[in-house]
Tab-separated table of C-alpha atoms and ligand atoms in Angstrom:
chain	number	residue	atom	x	y	z
B	1	MET	CA	168.401	23.290	29.310
B	2	SER	CA	167.756	20.791	32.002
B	3	GLU	CA	164.210	19.498	32.242
B	4	ILE	CA	161.809	19.215	35.139
B	5	VAL	CA	160.220	15.829	34.521
B	6	LEU	CA	156.980	14.992	36.338
B	7	SER	CA	154.385	12.254	36.233
B	8	GLY	CA	151.965	10.392	38.473
B	9	ILE	CA	149.826	7.296	38.656
B	10	ARG	CA	146.587	6.815	40.547
B	11	ALA	CA	146.401	4.301	43.384
B	12	THR	CA	143.466	2.454	41.882
B	13	GLY	CA	145.011	-1.016	41.919
B	14	LYS	CA	148.004	-3.043	40.934
B	15	LEU	CA	150.204	-1.745	38.152
B	16	HIS	CA	149.936	-3.522	34.803
B	17	PHE	CA	152.265	-3.978	31.873
B	18	GLY	CA	150.717	-0.964	30.086
B	19	ASN	CA	151.578	1.266	33.042
B	20	LEU	CA	155.132	-0.057	33.009
B	21	MET	CA	155.715	0.350	29.267
B	22	GLY	CA	153.651	3.518	28.786
B	23	ALA	CA	154.780	5.362	31.874
B	24	VAL	CA	157.129	3.934	34.539
B	25	GLN	CA	159.762	2.709	32.099
B	26	HIS	CA	160.051	6.254	30.777
B	27	PHE	CA	160.288	7.671	34.296
B	28	VAL	CA	163.343	5.479	34.836
B	29	ARG	CA	164.824	6.509	31.473
B	30	PHE	CA	164.584	10.211	32.340
B	31	GLN	CA	165.890	9.777	35.865
B	32	GLY	CA	169.504	9.201	34.840
B	33	ARG	CA	169.877	12.356	32.771
B	34	GLY	CA	170.653	14.942	35.396
B	35	ASP	CA	167.170	16.434	35.177
B	36	THR	CA	164.961	17.202	38.168
B	37	CYS	CA	162.514	14.312	38.362
B	38	LEU	CA	159.271	14.193	40.333
B	39	PHE	CA	157.187	11.025	40.368
B	40	PHE	CA	154.188	10.657	42.603
B	41	VAL	CA	151.141	8.607	43.451
B	42	ALA	CA	147.996	10.595	42.688
B	43	ASP	CA	146.021	9.590	45.764
B	44	LEU	CA	143.641	12.571	45.612
B	45	HIS	CA	142.792	11.689	42.016
B	46	THR	CA	142.124	8.154	43.201
B	47	LEU	CA	139.277	9.497	45.342
B	48	THR	CA	137.338	10.381	42.166
B	49	THR	CA	136.579	6.688	41.865
B	50	LEU	CA	136.518	6.158	45.605
B	51	GLN	CA	137.271	2.701	46.810
B	52	ASP	CA	137.916	1.262	50.176
B	53	PRO	CA	140.238	3.547	52.239
B	54	ASP	CA	142.331	0.522	53.277
B	55	ASP	CA	142.752	-0.451	49.619
B	56	MET	CA	143.855	3.049	48.770
B	57	ARG	CA	146.472	3.111	51.555
B	58	ARG	CA	147.788	-0.292	50.538
B	59	ASN	CA	147.777	0.404	46.778
B	60	LEU	CA	149.731	3.597	47.329
B	61	ARG	CA	152.573	1.793	49.104
B	62	GLU	CA	152.550	-1.082	46.650
B	63	ILE	CA	152.896	1.346	43.737
B	64	VAL	CA	155.881	3.001	45.422
B	65	LYS	CA	157.453	-0.466	45.732
B	66	ASP	CA	156.808	-0.973	42.011
B	67	TYR	CA	158.452	2.400	41.286
B	68	LEU	CA	161.510	1.393	43.329
B	69	ALA	CA	161.765	-2.102	41.828
B	70	ALA	CA	161.472	-0.641	38.314
B	71	GLY	CA	164.559	1.451	39.051
B	72	LEU	CA	163.373	4.765	40.472
B	73	ASP	CA	165.878	5.892	43.055
B	74	PRO	CA	164.835	8.261	45.848
B	75	GLN	CA	168.315	9.811	45.725
B	76	GLN	CA	167.806	10.799	42.095
B	77	SER	CA	164.050	11.346	41.891
B	78	ILE	CA	161.582	12.968	44.237
B	79	LEU	CA	159.033	10.265	45.047
B	80	TYR	CA	155.937	11.415	46.924
B	81	ALA	CA	152.237	11.127	47.542
B	82	GLN	CA	150.219	13.947	45.963
B	83	SER	CA	148.409	14.564	49.248
B	84	SER	CA	151.708	15.261	51.046
B	85	VAL	CA	151.779	18.608	49.244
B	86	PRO	CA	148.671	20.549	50.357
B	87	GLU	CA	149.693	23.416	48.062
B	88	ILE	CA	148.620	21.234	45.087
B	89	PRO	CA	144.881	21.200	45.883
B	90	GLU	CA	145.194	24.884	46.756
B	91	LEU	CA	146.650	25.600	43.319
B	92	SER	CA	143.918	23.481	41.774
B	93	LEU	CA	141.283	25.658	43.427
B	94	LEU	CA	142.976	28.862	42.246
B	95	LEU	CA	143.317	27.547	38.689
B	96	SER	CA	139.704	26.371	38.643
B	97	MET	CA	138.681	30.040	38.675
B	98	LEU	CA	140.160	30.387	35.174
B	99	GLN	CA	139.099	27.046	33.720
B	100	PRO	CA	136.145	27.135	31.289
B	101	LEU	CA	133.626	24.458	32.282
B	102	GLY	CA	132.884	23.535	28.651
B	103	ASP	CA	136.418	22.191	28.108
B	104	LEU	CA	136.104	19.967	31.173
B	105	LEU	CA	132.791	18.510	30.060
B	106	ARG	CA	134.171	17.755	26.595
B	107	ILE	CA	137.371	16.026	27.702
B	108	PRO	CA	137.298	12.381	26.519
B	109	THR	CA	138.537	10.844	29.784
B	110	PHE	CA	135.680	12.586	31.642
B	111	LYS	CA	133.085	11.556	29.088
B	112	GLU	CA	134.197	7.937	29.351
B	113	LYS	CA	134.042	7.925	33.129
B	114	VAL	CA	130.613	9.547	33.468
B	115	ARG	CA	128.943	7.539	30.736
B	116	GLY	CA	125.459	6.747	32.058
B	117	GLN	CA	125.908	8.680	35.318
B	118	ASP	CA	124.258	11.932	34.171
B	119	GLU	CA	124.065	14.449	36.972
B	120	SER	CA	125.212	12.085	39.692
B	121	ALA	CA	128.817	12.401	38.427
B	122	THR	CA	130.805	14.113	41.149
B	123	LEU	CA	132.378	17.533	41.001
B	124	GLY	CA	135.733	15.869	41.727
B	125	LEU	CA	135.478	13.962	38.478
B	126	VAL	CA	134.691	17.135	36.522
B	127	THR	CA	137.656	19.002	38.009
B	128	TYR	CA	140.015	16.012	37.725
B	129	PRO	CA	142.055	17.639	34.908
B	130	VAL	CA	142.402	20.913	36.867
B	131	LEU	CA	143.953	19.015	39.781
B	132	MET	CA	146.197	17.324	37.255
B	133	ALA	CA	147.148	20.742	35.850
B	134	ALA	CA	148.088	21.806	39.388
B	135	ASP	CA	150.275	18.687	39.741
B	136	ILE	CA	152.092	19.645	36.555
B	137	LEU	CA	152.249	23.429	36.794
B	138	GLY	CA	153.061	23.613	40.530
B	139	PRO	CA	156.663	22.451	40.115
B	140	LYS	CA	156.869	24.078	36.626
B	141	ALA	CA	157.323	20.719	34.924
B	142	THR	CA	158.763	20.985	31.422
B	143	LEU	CA	158.189	17.360	30.415
B	144	VAL	CA	155.322	15.042	31.368
B	145	PRO	CA	155.870	11.396	30.385
B	146	VAL	CA	152.482	9.674	30.110
B	147	GLY	CA	150.703	7.111	27.942
B	148	GLU	CA	148.653	8.223	24.953
B	149	ASP	CA	145.353	8.275	26.853
B	150	GLN	CA	146.532	11.182	29.022
B	151	VAL	CA	147.253	13.579	26.143
B	152	PRO	CA	143.953	15.527	26.432
B	153	ASN	CA	144.596	16.099	30.149
B	154	VAL	CA	148.117	17.423	29.580
B	155	GLU	CA	146.835	19.608	26.755
B	156	LEU	CA	144.308	21.111	29.137
B	157	ALA	CA	147.143	21.900	31.579
B	158	ARG	CA	149.010	23.626	28.747
B	159	ARG	CA	145.956	25.750	27.880
B	160	LEU	CA	145.422	26.646	31.509
B	161	ALA	CA	149.056	27.771	31.820
B	162	HIS	CA	148.581	30.006	28.762
B	163	ILE	CA	145.364	31.476	30.180
B	164	PHE	CA	147.042	32.259	33.509
B	165	ASN	CA	150.174	33.726	31.935
B	166	ALA	CA	148.133	35.929	29.578
B	167	ARG	CA	146.080	37.289	32.448
B	168	PHE	CA	148.626	37.611	35.267
B	169	GLY	CA	152.013	37.683	33.513
B	170	GLU	CA	154.580	34.938	32.772
B	171	THR	CA	154.350	32.502	35.656
B	172	PHE	CA	153.983	28.979	34.354
B	173	VAL	CA	156.163	27.007	32.021
B	174	ILE	CA	154.249	25.298	29.198
B	175	PRO	CA	154.885	21.561	29.644
B	176	SER	CA	155.708	19.211	26.764
B	177	MET	CA	154.972	15.546	26.235
B	178	MET	CA	157.206	12.779	24.927
B	179	ASP	CA	157.633	12.453	21.169
B	180	GLU	CA	156.552	8.838	21.139
B	181	MET	CA	153.720	7.776	23.368
B	182	VAL	CA	152.296	4.299	23.417
B	183	LYS	CA	149.015	2.538	24.043
B	184	VAL	CA	149.659	-1.058	25.089
B	185	PRO	CA	146.740	-3.323	24.136
B	186	GLY	CA	145.257	-5.624	26.764
B	187	LEU	CA	144.471	-9.306	26.194
B	188	ASP	CA	141.279	-8.453	24.306
B	189	GLY	CA	142.959	-5.853	22.110
B	190	ALA	CA	141.408	-2.800	23.814
B	191	LYS	CA	143.737	-0.466	25.770
B	192	MET	CA	145.148	-2.357	28.737
B	193	GLY	CA	143.523	-0.836	31.830
B	194	LYS	CA	143.448	-1.525	35.548
B	195	SER	CA	139.711	-1.940	35.716
B	196	ASP	CA	139.069	-3.559	32.347
B	197	GLY	CA	139.863	-7.206	33.197
B	198	ASN	CA	142.301	-7.314	30.274
B	199	ALA	CA	145.517	-6.466	32.088
B	200	ILE	CA	148.787	-8.240	32.772
B	201	ASP	CA	149.720	-7.594	36.405
B	202	ILE	CA	153.456	-6.831	36.476
B	203	ASN	CA	153.790	-8.935	39.611
B	204	ALA	CA	152.017	-12.019	38.241
B	205	PRO	CA	154.135	-15.174	37.854
B	206	ILE	CA	155.328	-15.648	34.266
B	207	SER	CA	153.500	-19.006	34.087
B	208	GLU	CA	150.246	-17.190	34.819
B	209	ILE	CA	150.964	-14.580	32.150
B	210	SER	CA	151.653	-17.386	29.689
B	211	THR	CA	148.305	-19.039	30.471
B	212	LEU	CA	146.482	-15.724	30.097
B	213	TYR	CA	147.946	-15.087	26.646
B	214	LYS	CA	147.302	-18.675	25.583
B	215	LYS	CA	143.665	-18.607	26.674
B	216	ARG	CA	142.663	-15.001	26.173
B	217	GLY	CA	145.140	-13.281	23.850
B	218	VAL	CA	143.221	-12.371	20.679
B	219	THR	CA	145.154	-12.750	17.433
B	220	ASP	CA	144.018	-12.465	13.801
B	221	PRO	CA	140.615	-14.256	13.672
B	222	LYS	CA	141.267	-15.176	10.024
B	223	LYS	CA	144.443	-17.086	10.866
B	224	VAL	CA	142.781	-20.310	11.931
B	225	ARG	CA	145.617	-22.831	11.523
B	226	ALA	CA	149.242	-22.250	12.413
B	227	GLY	CA	150.251	-22.394	8.729
B	228	ASP	CA	147.610	-19.898	7.496
B	229	PRO	CA	148.955	-16.493	6.475
B	230	GLY	CA	147.999	-13.829	9.026
B	231	ASN	CA	147.849	-10.063	9.327
B	232	PRO	CA	149.968	-8.829	12.248
B	233	TYR	CA	148.529	-5.300	12.135
B	234	ARG	CA	145.105	-4.427	13.393
B	235	THR	CA	142.887	-2.155	11.275
B	236	VAL	CA	139.706	-0.763	12.772
B	237	ASP	CA	137.164	1.330	10.891
B	238	ILE	CA	134.019	1.527	12.986
B	239	ALA	CA	131.991	3.314	10.272
B	240	LYS	CA	132.679	0.525	7.795
B	241	GLY	CA	132.395	-2.245	10.390
B	242	VAL	CA	136.016	-3.261	9.767
B	243	ASP	CA	138.111	-4.878	12.514
B	244	GLU	CA	140.888	-6.972	11.056
B	245	GLY	CA	144.293	-8.338	11.976
B	246	CYS	CA	146.005	-9.351	15.194
B	247	ARG	CA	144.477	-7.586	18.181
B	248	SER	CA	146.598	-8.113	21.217
B	249	VAL	CA	149.861	-9.886	20.513
B	250	TYR	CA	151.855	-8.488	17.617
B	251	ALA	CA	151.595	-4.825	18.659
B	252	VAL	CA	153.285	-5.770	21.937
B	253	HIS	CA	156.067	-7.613	20.090
B	254	GLU	CA	156.799	-4.454	18.184
B	255	LEU	CA	157.074	-2.540	21.426
B	256	ILE	CA	159.239	-4.933	23.408
B	257	THR	CA	160.782	-7.774	21.390
B	258	PRO	CA	164.386	-6.794	20.683
B	259	GLY	CA	164.986	-6.058	16.984
B	260	GLU	CA	161.346	-6.484	15.942
B	261	LYS	CA	160.598	-2.827	15.338
B	262	GLU	CA	163.642	-2.520	13.090
B	263	GLY	CA	163.545	-5.941	11.360
B	264	ARG	CA	159.859	-6.968	11.461
B	265	GLU	CA	160.848	-10.645	11.369
B	266	ILE	CA	157.883	-11.957	13.319
B	267	ALA	CA	155.509	-9.823	11.209
B	268	ASP	CA	156.967	-11.370	8.044
B	269	GLU	CA	156.699	-14.878	9.477
B	270	CYS	CA	153.065	-14.223	10.447
B	271	ARG	CA	152.227	-13.054	6.918
B	272	ALA	CA	154.036	-16.015	5.382
B	273	GLY	CA	152.330	-18.484	7.711
B	274	THR	CA	155.692	-19.776	8.976
B	275	ILE	CA	154.795	-18.929	12.586
B	276	GLY	CA	151.536	-19.897	14.274
B	277	CYS	CA	149.733	-17.780	16.865
B	278	ALA	CA	150.622	-20.165	19.703
B	279	ASP	CA	154.346	-19.805	18.951
B	280	CYS	CA	154.013	-16.084	18.478
B	281	LYS	CA	152.367	-15.824	21.907
B	282	GLU	CA	155.063	-17.969	23.471
B	283	ARG	CA	157.767	-15.711	22.071
B	284	LEU	CA	155.911	-12.700	23.382
B	285	VAL	CA	155.748	-14.168	26.872
B	286	GLY	CA	159.527	-14.732	26.579
B	287	SER	CA	160.007	-11.025	25.824
B	288	ILE	CA	157.733	-10.062	28.715
B	289	ALA	CA	159.641	-12.417	31.040
B	290	ALA	CA	162.940	-10.787	30.063
B	291	ILE	CA	161.561	-7.464	31.313
B	292	LEU	CA	159.534	-8.659	34.301
B	293	GLY	CA	162.012	-11.261	35.605
B	294	PRO	CA	164.600	-8.782	36.963
B	295	PHE	CA	161.812	-6.428	38.049
B	296	GLN	CA	160.007	-9.108	40.046
B	297	GLU	CA	163.213	-10.166	41.762
B	298	LYS	CA	163.812	-6.643	43.090
B	299	ARG	CA	160.143	-6.236	43.889
B	300	ALA	CA	160.087	-9.392	46.022
B	301	ALA	CA	162.930	-7.979	48.131
B	302	LEU	CA	160.782	-4.894	48.863
B	303	ALA	CA	157.651	-6.821	49.802
B	304	ASN	CA	158.013	-6.249	53.556
B	305	GLN	CA	159.728	-2.876	53.437
B	306	ASP	CA	156.757	-0.673	54.292
B	307	ASP	CA	158.758	1.348	56.812
B	308	TYR	CA	161.303	2.188	54.146
B	309	VAL	CA	158.523	3.164	51.731
B	310	ILE	CA	157.012	5.480	54.338
B	311	ASP	CA	160.430	7.134	54.850
B	312	VAL	CA	160.817	7.607	51.105
B	313	LEU	CA	157.364	9.218	50.892
B	314	HIS	CA	158.024	11.430	53.888
B	315	GLU	CA	161.322	12.752	52.529
B	316	GLY	CA	159.918	13.054	48.989
B	317	GLY	CA	156.876	14.963	50.233
B	318	LYS	CA	159.111	17.495	52.004
B	319	ARG	CA	161.287	17.989	48.927
B	320	ALA	CA	158.279	18.325	46.622
B	321	ARG	CA	156.752	20.970	48.877
B	322	VAL	CA	159.944	23.018	48.787
B	323	LEU	CA	159.743	23.052	44.981
B	324	ILE	CA	156.007	23.637	44.665
B	325	ALA	CA	155.142	26.052	47.506
B	326	PRO	CA	156.900	29.137	46.011
B	327	THR	CA	154.938	28.818	42.734
B	328	VAL	CA	151.652	28.571	44.604
B	329	GLU	CA	152.596	31.555	46.753
B	330	ALA	CA	153.332	33.574	43.613
B	331	VAL	CA	150.033	32.536	42.026
B	332	ARG	CA	148.104	33.418	45.144
B	333	GLU	CA	149.715	36.857	45.292
B	334	LYS	CA	149.218	37.562	41.595
B	335	MET	CA	145.531	36.766	42.029
B	336	GLY	CA	145.313	39.192	44.945
B	337	VAL	CA	145.047	36.663	47.747
B	338	ILE	CA	146.985	37.559	50.874
B	339	ILE	CA	147.234	35.281	53.896
B	340	TYR	CA	146.812	37.689	56.842
H	1	ADP	P1	144.774	2.761	34.064
H	1	ADP	O1	144.419	3.370	32.732
H	1	ADP	O2	145.124	1.345	33.948
H	1	ADP	O3	143.799	3.069	35.149
H	1	ADP	P2	146.328	4.970	34.942
H	1	ADP	O4	145.238	5.801	34.363
H	1	ADP	O5	146.540	5.071	36.401
H	1	ADP	O6	146.116	3.464	34.518
H	1	ADP	O7	147.652	5.291	34.162
H	1	ADP	C1	148.913	5.542	34.715
H	1	ADP	C2	149.891	5.833	33.596
H	1	ADP	O8	150.024	4.682	32.759
H	1	ADP	C3	149.466	6.960	32.657
H	1	ADP	O9	150.619	7.662	32.207
H	1	ADP	C4	148.813	6.241	31.522
H	1	ADP	O10	148.835	6.979	30.318
H	1	ADP	C5	149.700	5.009	31.424
H	1	ADP	N1	148.955	3.899	30.836
H	1	ADP	C6	147.865	3.278	31.349
H	1	ADP	N2	147.437	2.280	30.549
H	1	ADP	C7	148.294	2.259	29.493
H	1	ADP	C8	148.392	1.456	28.314
H	1	ADP	N3	147.555	0.471	28.086
H	1	ADP	N4	149.390	1.733	27.454
H	1	ADP	C9	150.273	2.735	27.687
H	1	ADP	N5	150.239	3.529	28.774
H	1	ADP	C10	149.261	3.306	29.667
H	2	LIG	N1	145.590	11.198	35.311
H	2	LIG	C1	146.752	10.358	35.350
H	2	LIG	C2	146.332	8.905	35.051
H	2	LIG	O1	145.207	8.538	35.171
H	2	LIG	C3	147.463	10.406	36.673
H	2	LIG	C4	148.000	11.767	36.959
H	2	LIG	C5	147.531	12.638	37.898
H	2	LIG	C6	149.062	12.428	36.277
H	2	LIG	N2	148.250	13.783	37.866
H	2	LIG	C7	149.195	13.697	36.885
H	2	LIG	C8	149.895	12.061	35.246
H	2	LIG	C9	150.156	14.615	36.456
H	2	LIG	C10	150.859	12.998	34.815
H	2	LIG	C11	150.967	14.261	35.420
H	2	LIG	O2	147.163	8.145	34.722
């Protein structure tokens, strides 16, 4: 059966290497398979952490350029801005009538974002996953490629689809996730994130990325000299106060350095003390450069193509609406809402 593949990214800032490896790279992989692919910029979700309106407009276009440079093709994928499909927030409102509040308050991404805000957290932040469910269920997506951190949100969309179907009859498809999801560590070893100051901007010059890894990449603290044996794998046990092994470099090798996942050569060299952390970092930057070099070349050619980007978004928005509007109409009718 052919899939309907859908995913989105918020317009909160520049894309980083975690976004590319955890999400966009998979979008490109699915695009060539003859499936229906929808990839969008979640501008309404961006408003939950409202920034400057000019920043939001600019970020949105820049992310579309990143999508295009990474290999997304508007002939093969529907590329759009979430807000170009007004049926999505409508569906979100309809679905919110079935969504238990308790689940929303317990969702880890919400808890992280409202930490310390108490009752000043906005309603938009609470209902964030319901809007995301509308993104997914509107076009009846069967597969949602995302990074590991988004799993609770997609699970909520799956539950909401079940709740709706049980109450109003089979309407929504239950979406799946990829078998293997990743969490790319940032320079400090925590999840690489746009707002965490630990990210590698996918448009940064390779020399800058090299300096960042050299100065801020955290390896195994116990491997002091190049010849000391090290532990390439990080182990964390908060209860026991354990945090050992390489934090930010080796895990990325395993994800992107050709042959490493199968052969574990660098891991063996690290353990044997035949490679030092500086060399290991340099090899990592080489692997990153092999991925980002061709990307950055295409991206540079798109730098001044805002008119083209606007055309892509306009066409994509129209195509997305054609796919999504009939589902929302059916939902509305099943719930007894008639537009007179
Ligand atoms: P950020 O967390 O940096 O704000 P987003 O939340 O906009 O980024 O994430 C966009 C997509 O990129 C999502 O599918 C998310 O799971 C994925 N993603 C973000 N950070 C990482 C990471 N460090 N590793 C893997 N995937 C990631
Ligand atoms: N919440 C996602 C993120 O922060 C972005 C997003 C919004 C999304 N709607 C979606 C991802 C639908 C997948 C499917 O990255």
